[in-house]
PDB file of C-alpha atoms in Angstrom:
ATOM      1  CA  ALA N 141      -8.781 -14.429  -6.027  1.00  0.00           C
ATOM      2  CA  GLN N 142      -7.633 -12.844  -2.808  1.00  0.00           C
ATOM      3  CA  LYS N 143      -9.716 -10.649  -0.639  1.00  0.00           C
ATOM      4  CA  ILE N 144      -8.911  -8.597   2.446  1.00  0.00           C
ATOM      5  CA  THR N 145     -11.667  -7.233   4.699  1.00  0.00           C
ATOM      6  CA  GLN N 146     -11.322  -4.577   7.274  1.00  0.00           C
ATOM      7  CA  THR N 147     -14.751  -4.205   8.968  1.00  0.00           C
ATOM      8  CA  GLN N 148     -13.878  -1.115  11.087  1.00  0.00           C
ATOM      9  CA  PRO N 149     -14.044   2.067   8.995  1.00  0.00           C
ATOM     10  CA  GLY N 150     -12.926   4.079  12.107  1.00  0.00           C
ATOM     11  CA  MET N 151     -11.733   3.459  15.603  1.00  0.00           C
ATOM     12  CA  PHE N 152     -11.243   5.706  18.633  1.00  0.00           C
ATOM     13  CA  VAL N 153      -8.871   4.795  21.395  1.00  0.00           C
ATOM     14  CA  GLN N 154      -7.717   6.626  24.495  1.00  0.00           C
ATOM     15  CA  GLU N 155      -4.060   7.564  24.606  1.00  0.00           C
ATOM     16  CA  LYS N 156      -1.944   4.922  26.343  1.00  0.00           C
ATOM     17  CA  GLU N 157      -4.496   2.178  25.890  1.00  0.00           C
ATOM     18  CA  ALA N 158      -4.276  -0.767  23.540  1.00  0.00           C
ATOM     19  CA  VAL N 159      -6.330  -1.138  20.446  1.00  0.00           C
ATOM     20  CA  THR N 160      -7.042  -4.015  17.983  1.00  0.00           C
ATOM     21  CA  LEU N 161      -7.641  -3.389  14.342  1.00  0.00           C
ATOM     22  CA  ASP N 162      -9.429  -6.211  12.613  1.00  0.00           C
ATOM     23  CA  CYS N 163      -8.430  -7.876   9.313  1.00  0.00           C
ATOM     24  CA  THR N 164      -9.795 -10.950   7.751  1.00  0.00           C
ATOM     25  CA  TYR N 165      -8.685 -12.445   4.478  1.00  0.00           C
ATOM     26  CA  ASP N 166      -9.626 -15.030   1.924  1.00  0.00           C
ATOM     27  CA  THR N 167      -7.173 -16.887  -0.380  1.00  0.00           C
ATOM     28  CA  SER N 168      -6.759 -20.220  -1.896  1.00  0.00           C
ATOM     29  CA  ASP N 169      -2.976 -19.984  -1.921  1.00  0.00           C
ATOM     30  CA  PRO N 170      -1.270 -22.175   0.649  1.00  0.00           C
ATOM     31  CA  SER N 171       1.591 -19.710   0.980  1.00  0.00           C
ATOM     32  CA  TYR N 172       0.962 -15.982   1.505  1.00  0.00           C
ATOM     33  CA  GLY N 173       2.156 -12.952   3.395  1.00  0.00           C
ATOM     34  CA  LEU N 174       0.222 -10.591   5.554  1.00  0.00           C
ATOM     35  CA  PHE N 175       1.243  -7.011   6.104  1.00  0.00           C
ATOM     36  CA  TRP N 176       0.031  -3.944   7.915  1.00  0.00           C
ATOM     37  CA  TYR N 177       0.765  -0.423   6.752  1.00  0.00           C
ATOM     38  CA  LYS N 178       0.163   2.951   8.405  1.00  0.00           C
ATOM     39  CA  GLN N 179      -0.791   5.979   6.268  1.00  0.00           C
ATOM     40  CA  PRO N 180      -0.625   9.347   8.055  1.00  0.00           C
ATOM     41  CA  SER N 181      -2.461  12.342   6.614  1.00  0.00           C
ATOM     42  CA  SER N 182       0.717  13.166   4.641  1.00  0.00           C
ATOM     43  CA  GLY N 183      -0.056  10.188   2.374  1.00  0.00           C
ATOM     44  CA  GLU N 184       3.059   8.179   2.704  1.00  0.00           C
ATOM     45  CA  MET N 185       2.769   4.389   3.321  1.00  0.00           C
ATOM     46  CA  ILE N 186       4.718   3.105   6.331  1.00  0.00           C
ATOM     47  CA  PHE N 187       5.359  -0.623   6.787  1.00  0.00           C
ATOM     48  CA  LEU N 188       4.590  -1.809  10.302  1.00  0.00           C
ATOM     49  CA  ILE N 189       4.661  -5.549  10.480  1.00  0.00           C
ATOM     50  CA  TYR N 190       4.696  -8.805   8.545  1.00  0.00           C
ATOM     51  CA  GLN N 191       3.365 -12.328   9.117  1.00  0.00           C
ATOM     52  CA  GLY N 192       4.104 -15.307   6.894  1.00  0.00           C
ATOM     53  CA  SER N 193       1.442 -17.873   6.469  1.00  0.00           C
ATOM     54  CA  TYR N 194       3.764 -20.555   7.759  1.00  0.00           C
ATOM     55  CA  ASP N 195       5.156 -18.603  10.718  1.00  0.00           C
ATOM     56  CA  GLN N 196       4.350 -20.417  13.970  1.00  0.00           C
ATOM     57  CA  GLN N 197       4.585 -17.372  16.236  1.00  0.00           C
ATOM     58  CA  ASN N 198       2.761 -14.113  16.015  1.00  0.00           C
ATOM     59  CA  ALA N 199       4.909 -11.333  14.740  1.00  0.00           C
ATOM     60  CA  THR N 200       5.848  -8.443  16.960  1.00  0.00           C
ATOM     61  CA  GLU N 201       7.549  -5.093  16.219  1.00  0.00           C
ATOM     62  CA  GLY N 202       7.859  -2.817  19.167  1.00  0.00           C
ATOM     63  CA  ARG N 203       4.357  -1.694  20.121  1.00  0.00           C
ATOM     64  CA  TYR N 204       2.803  -3.558  17.218  1.00  0.00           C
ATOM     65  CA  SER N 205       1.864  -7.184  17.267  1.00  0.00           C
ATOM     66  CA  LEU N 206      -0.086  -9.286  14.786  1.00  0.00           C
ATOM     67  CA  ASN N 207      -2.693 -11.695  16.202  1.00  0.00           C
ATOM     68  CA  PHE N 208      -2.509 -14.287  13.479  1.00  0.00           C
ATOM     69  CA  GLN N 209      -5.314 -16.954  13.567  1.00  0.00           C
ATOM     70  CA  LYS N 210      -4.867 -19.005  10.507  1.00  0.00           C
ATOM     71  CA  ALA N 211      -7.927 -21.210  10.920  1.00  0.00           C
ATOM     72  CA  ARG N 212     -10.091 -18.143  11.135  1.00  0.00           C
ATOM     73  CA  LYS N 213      -8.160 -16.389   8.390  1.00  0.00           C
ATOM     74  CA  SER N 214      -7.646 -13.333  10.557  1.00  0.00           C
ATOM     75  CA  ALA N 215      -4.616 -11.123  11.096  1.00  0.00           C
ATOM     76  CA  ASN N 216      -5.487  -8.424  13.505  1.00  0.00           C
ATOM     77  CA  LEU N 217      -3.068  -5.665  14.426  1.00  0.00           C
ATOM     78  CA  VAL N 218      -2.751  -4.816  18.081  1.00  0.00           C
ATOM     79  CA  ILE N 219      -1.172  -1.538  19.036  1.00  0.00           C
ATOM     80  CA  SER N 220      -0.209  -1.235  22.683  1.00  0.00           C
ATOM     81  CA  ALA N 221       0.098   1.994  24.625  1.00  0.00           C
ATOM     82  CA  SER N 222      -1.445   4.104  21.869  1.00  0.00           C
ATOM     83  CA  GLN N 223       0.163   7.477  21.185  1.00  0.00           C
ATOM     84  CA  LEU N 224      -1.306  10.535  19.571  1.00  0.00           C
ATOM     85  CA  GLY N 225       1.009  10.021  16.603  1.00  0.00           C
ATOM     86  CA  ASP N 226      -0.658   6.700  15.925  1.00  0.00           C
ATOM     87  CA  SER N 227      -3.677   8.550  14.517  1.00  0.00           C
ATOM     88  CA  ALA N 228      -3.747   7.508  10.884  1.00  0.00           C
ATOM     89  CA  MET N 229      -5.235   5.121   8.384  1.00  0.00           C
ATOM     90  CA  TYR N 230      -4.152   1.529   8.742  1.00  0.00           C
ATOM     91  CA  PHE N 231      -4.210  -0.960   5.897  1.00  0.00           C
ATOM     92  CA  CYS N 232      -3.999  -4.671   6.005  1.00  0.00           C
ATOM     93  CA  ALA N 233      -2.564  -6.251   2.819  1.00  0.00           C
ATOM     94  CA  MET N 234      -1.499  -9.635   1.532  1.00  0.00           C
ATOM     95  CA  THR N 235       0.752 -11.132  -1.072  1.00  0.00           C
ATOM     96  CA  ASP N 236      -0.095 -14.010  -3.282  1.00  0.00           C
ATOM     97  CA  ASN N 237       1.812 -17.207  -3.689  1.00  0.00           C
ATOM     98  CA  ALA N 238       4.247 -15.457  -6.025  1.00  0.00           C
ATOM     99  CA  GLY N 239       5.071 -12.861  -3.449  1.00  0.00           C
ATOM    100  CA  ASN N 240       3.457 -10.017  -5.341  1.00  0.00           C
ATOM    101  CA  MET N 241       1.535  -7.410  -3.308  1.00  0.00           C
ATOM    102  CA  LEU N 242      -1.746  -7.326  -4.903  1.00  0.00           C
ATOM    103  CA  THR N 243      -4.476  -6.841  -2.367  1.00  0.00           C
ATOM    104  CA  PHE N 244      -5.189  -4.119   0.200  1.00  0.00           C
ATOM    105  CA  GLY N 245      -8.074  -3.950   2.616  1.00  0.00           C
ATOM    106  CA  GLY N 246     -10.320  -0.945   2.744  1.00  0.00           C
ATOM    107  CA  GLY N 247      -8.487   0.537   5.657  1.00  0.00           C
ATOM    108  CA  THR N 248      -9.397   1.605   9.223  1.00  0.00           C
ATOM    109  CA  ARG N 249      -9.005   5.186  10.438  1.00  0.00           C
ATOM    110  CA  LEU N 250      -7.531   5.156  13.959  1.00  0.00           C
ATOM    111  CA  MET N 251      -8.063   8.283  16.098  1.00  0.00           C
ATOM    112  CA  VAL N 252      -6.189   8.520  19.380  1.00  0.00           C
ATOM    113  CA  LYS N 253      -7.796  10.731  21.991  1.00  0.00           C
ATOM    114  CA  PRO N 254      -5.695  12.635  24.484  1.00  0.00           C
TER     115      PRO N 254
ATOM    116  CA  SER A 157      15.454  -1.132   3.127  1.00  0.00           C
ATOM    117  CA  ALA A 158      14.826   0.581  -0.187  1.00  0.00           C
ATOM    118  CA  VAL A 159      14.590   4.300  -0.453  1.00  0.00           C
ATOM    119  CA  ILE A 160      12.135   5.562  -3.028  1.00  0.00           C
ATOM    120  CA  SER A 161      11.824   9.050  -4.371  1.00  0.00           C
ATOM    121  CA  GLN A 162       8.742  10.231  -6.225  1.00  0.00           C
ATOM    122  CA  LYS A 163       8.041  13.442  -7.929  1.00  0.00           C
ATOM    123  CA  PRO A 164       6.078  15.616  -8.198  1.00  0.00           C
ATOM    124  CA  SER A 165       4.804  15.237  -4.702  1.00  0.00           C
ATOM    125  CA  ARG A 166       1.687  17.083  -5.681  1.00  0.00           C
ATOM    126  CA  ASP A 167       0.226  18.886  -8.688  1.00  0.00           C
ATOM    127  CA  ILE A 168      -2.840  20.631  -9.863  1.00  0.00           C
ATOM    128  CA  CYS A 169      -3.626  19.846 -13.514  1.00  0.00           C
ATOM    129  CA  GLN A 170      -6.103  20.989 -16.082  1.00  0.00           C
ATOM    130  CA  ARG A 171      -8.644  18.586 -17.639  1.00  0.00           C
ATOM    131  CA  GLY A 172      -7.402  17.029 -20.819  1.00  0.00           C
ATOM    132  CA  THR A 173      -3.661  17.359 -20.042  1.00  0.00           C
ATOM    133  CA  SER A 174      -1.225  14.617 -19.151  1.00  0.00           C
ATOM    134  CA  LEU A 175       1.270  14.330 -16.263  1.00  0.00           C
ATOM    135  CA  THR A 176       4.260  12.075 -15.823  1.00  0.00           C
ATOM    136  CA  ILE A 177       5.183  10.877 -12.420  1.00  0.00           C
ATOM    137  CA  GLN A 178       8.742   9.775 -11.760  1.00  0.00           C
ATOM    138  CA  CYS A 179       9.904   7.057  -9.325  1.00  0.00           C
ATOM    139  CA  GLN A 180      13.600   6.641  -8.409  1.00  0.00           C
ATOM    140  CA  VAL A 181      14.849   3.803  -6.222  1.00  0.00           C
ATOM    141  CA  ASP A 182      18.237   3.758  -4.504  1.00  0.00           C
ATOM    142  CA  SER A 183      18.780   0.134  -5.326  1.00  0.00           C
ATOM    143  CA  GLN A 184      18.255  -2.172  -8.340  1.00  0.00           C
ATOM    144  CA  VAL A 185      14.939  -3.927  -8.207  1.00  0.00           C
ATOM    145  CA  THR A 186      13.271  -6.314 -10.618  1.00  0.00           C
ATOM    146  CA  MET A 187       9.710  -5.248 -10.221  1.00  0.00           C
ATOM    147  CA  MET A 188       8.147  -1.951  -9.502  1.00  0.00           C
ATOM    148  CA  PHE A 189       4.462  -1.422  -8.796  1.00  0.00           C
ATOM    149  CA  TRP A 190       2.236   1.521  -9.369  1.00  0.00           C
ATOM    150  CA  TYR A 191      -0.832   2.051  -7.177  1.00  0.00           C
ATOM    151  CA  ARG A 192      -3.659   4.518  -7.231  1.00  0.00           C
ATOM    152  CA  GLN A 193      -5.515   5.680  -4.119  1.00  0.00           C
ATOM    153  CA  GLN A 194      -8.623   7.689  -4.821  1.00  0.00           C
ATOM    154  CA  PRO A 195      -9.894   9.956  -2.115  1.00  0.00           C
ATOM    155  CA  GLY A 196     -11.021   8.127   0.989  1.00  0.00           C
ATOM    156  CA  GLN A 197     -10.284   4.733  -0.672  1.00  0.00           C
ATOM    157  CA  SER A 198      -7.725   1.948  -0.350  1.00  0.00           C
ATOM    158  CA  LEU A 199      -4.902   1.264  -2.716  1.00  0.00           C
ATOM    159  CA  THR A 200      -5.544  -0.249  -6.056  1.00  0.00           C
ATOM    160  CA  LEU A 201      -2.780  -1.753  -8.200  1.00  0.00           C
ATOM    161  CA  ILE A 202      -2.481  -0.193 -11.659  1.00  0.00           C
ATOM    162  CA  ALA A 203       0.286  -2.159 -13.133  1.00  0.00           C
ATOM    163  CA  THR A 204       3.550  -4.033 -12.487  1.00  0.00           C
ATOM    164  CA  ALA A 205       6.582  -2.713 -14.302  1.00  0.00           C
ATOM    165  CA  ASN A 206       9.430  -5.062 -15.140  1.00  0.00           C
ATOM    166  CA  GLN A 207      12.683  -3.668 -16.637  1.00  0.00           C
ATOM    167  CA  GLY A 208      12.924  -4.577 -20.371  1.00  0.00           C
ATOM    168  CA  SER A 209       9.372  -5.648 -20.931  1.00  0.00           C
ATOM    169  CA  GLU A 210       5.897  -4.193 -21.204  1.00  0.00           C
ATOM    170  CA  ALA A 211       4.110  -3.343 -18.026  1.00  0.00           C
ATOM    171  CA  THR A 212       1.414  -5.787 -16.836  1.00  0.00           C
ATOM    172  CA  TYR A 213      -1.834  -3.832 -16.220  1.00  0.00           C
ATOM    173  CA  GLU A 214      -4.585  -4.874 -13.827  1.00  0.00           C
ATOM    174  CA  SER A 215      -8.222  -5.100 -14.862  1.00  0.00           C
ATOM    175  CA  GLY A 216      -9.635  -1.698 -15.437  1.00  0.00           C
ATOM    176  CA  PHE A 217      -6.413  -0.016 -16.313  1.00  0.00           C
ATOM    177  CA  VAL A 218      -5.074   0.373 -19.889  1.00  0.00           C
ATOM    178  CA  ILE A 219      -1.810   1.376 -21.362  1.00  0.00           C
ATOM    179  CA  ASP A 220      -3.197   4.182 -23.389  1.00  0.00           C
ATOM    180  CA  LYS A 221      -4.418   5.844 -20.202  1.00  0.00           C
ATOM    181  CA  PHE A 222      -1.538   4.974 -18.019  1.00  0.00           C
ATOM    182  CA  PRO A 223       1.648   4.415 -20.074  1.00  0.00           C
ATOM    183  CA  ILE A 224       4.560   3.258 -18.003  1.00  0.00           C
ATOM    184  CA  SER A 225       8.231   3.322 -18.728  1.00  0.00           C
ATOM    185  CA  ARG A 226      10.916   1.260 -17.069  1.00  0.00           C
ATOM    186  CA  PRO A 227      14.180   2.126 -18.723  1.00  0.00           C
ATOM    187  CA  ASN A 228      16.471   0.578 -16.030  1.00  0.00           C
ATOM    188  CA  LEU A 229      16.405  -1.201 -12.730  1.00  0.00           C
ATOM    189  CA  THR A 230      16.143   1.916 -10.509  1.00  0.00           C
ATOM    190  CA  PHE A 231      13.663   4.118 -12.392  1.00  0.00           C
ATOM    191  CA  SER A 232      10.142   4.152 -13.652  1.00  0.00           C
ATOM    192  CA  THR A 233       7.562   6.646 -14.810  1.00  0.00           C
ATOM    193  CA  LEU A 234       3.800   6.574 -14.844  1.00  0.00           C
ATOM    194  CA  THR A 235       1.866   8.964 -17.053  1.00  0.00           C
ATOM    195  CA  VAL A 236      -1.719   9.813 -16.464  1.00  0.00           C
ATOM    196  CA  SER A 237      -2.999  10.743 -19.897  1.00  0.00           C
ATOM    197  CA  ASN A 238      -5.977  12.961 -20.861  1.00  0.00           C
ATOM    198  CA  MET A 239      -6.785  13.628 -17.303  1.00  0.00           C
ATOM    199  CA  SER A 240     -10.281  14.155 -15.950  1.00  0.00           C
ATOM    200  CA  PRO A 241     -11.356  15.048 -12.394  1.00  0.00           C
ATOM    201  CA  GLU A 242     -11.968  11.327 -11.741  1.00  0.00           C
ATOM    202  CA  ASP A 243      -8.174  10.881 -11.974  1.00  0.00           C
ATOM    203  CA  SER A 244      -7.661  12.957  -8.875  1.00  0.00           C
ATOM    204  CA  SER A 245      -5.818  10.613  -6.564  1.00  0.00           C
ATOM    205  CA  ILE A 246      -2.669   9.725  -4.785  1.00  0.00           C
ATOM    206  CA  TYR A 247      -0.396   7.731  -7.059  1.00  0.00           C
ATOM    207  CA  LEU A 248       2.245   5.612  -5.386  1.00  0.00           C
ATOM    208  CA  CYS A 249       5.177   3.642  -6.637  1.00  0.00           C
ATOM    209  CA  SER A 250       6.501   0.717  -4.698  1.00  0.00           C
ATOM    210  CA  VAL A 251       9.032  -2.071  -4.763  1.00  0.00           C
ATOM    211  CA  ALA A 252       9.242  -5.401  -3.033  1.00  0.00           C
ATOM    212  CA  TRP A 253      12.265  -5.746  -0.865  1.00  0.00           C
ATOM    213  CA  GLY A 254      13.841  -8.505   1.213  1.00  0.00           C
ATOM    214  CA  SER A 255      13.055 -12.070   1.836  1.00  0.00           C
ATOM    215  CA  THR A 256       9.451 -11.262   3.005  1.00  0.00           C
ATOM    216  CA  GLY A 257       8.670  -9.244  -0.093  1.00  0.00           C
ATOM    217  CA  GLU A 258       7.917  -6.241   2.071  1.00  0.00           C
ATOM    218  CA  LEU A 259       6.687  -3.374  -0.156  1.00  0.00           C
ATOM    219  CA  PHE A 260       8.342  -0.009   0.257  1.00  0.00           C
ATOM    220  CA  PHE A 261       6.462   2.981  -0.981  1.00  0.00           C
ATOM    221  CA  GLY A 262       7.428   6.286  -2.387  1.00  0.00           C
ATOM    222  CA  GLU A 263       5.993   9.458  -0.755  1.00  0.00           C
ATOM    223  CA  GLY A 264       3.158   9.418  -3.248  1.00  0.00           C
ATOM    224  CA  SER A 265       2.122  11.996  -5.848  1.00  0.00           C
ATOM    225  CA  ARG A 266      -1.059  13.785  -5.013  1.00  0.00           C
ATOM    226  CA  LEU A 267      -2.888  14.843  -8.264  1.00  0.00           C
ATOM    227  CA  THR A 268      -5.827  17.195  -8.372  1.00  0.00           C
ATOM    228  CA  VAL A 269      -7.504  17.580 -11.780  1.00  0.00           C
ATOM    229  CA  LEU A 270      -9.731  20.639 -12.279  1.00  0.00           C
TER     230      LEU A 270
END
């Protein structure tokens, strides 16, 4: 069975600073995918970034980067130059070997201070 | 990317009634997924809906409570039957898209059961 753990229920960050949201996972599948989603108060789920288990380099998408440490089974999201609009819930998630999205972490609420 | 439309976006329902949520995708997809997000919680997969076959339910979810239809490759419905206040949640439909299997989500349907 797969498991995703986000140990930070909430995080504060000053506007324009960088912040790291933690995510650790557990799986016995040799092949898997790791995702981060943002959920603003409106409730929609917004895809941010993807990392494949066999990808050699850390994924980056604009201000988002994924710090993938396979041996440690961690996939932390780094947001650079935080903006007020980054305030939201952030969910780490993973697919299984079949590519089905089955498991979400508990989420981290990020609050950006002006 | 896939564009997913869900309706209703929100509703207030009376205990004991049923509500059907519709999910329309702008492209043909094999699998559609239904998630529930209870207040302050993460997302939990309810079931996977394949066109032309019965939906596959996750542990803790049964067809009598959450019947699902999948009449074609672009449409699905989820019914929440005999609702109780514990069913108050956001219900989201999603599809996997692209080589990474990235999940795209509908806007969500926010149900409040009185």
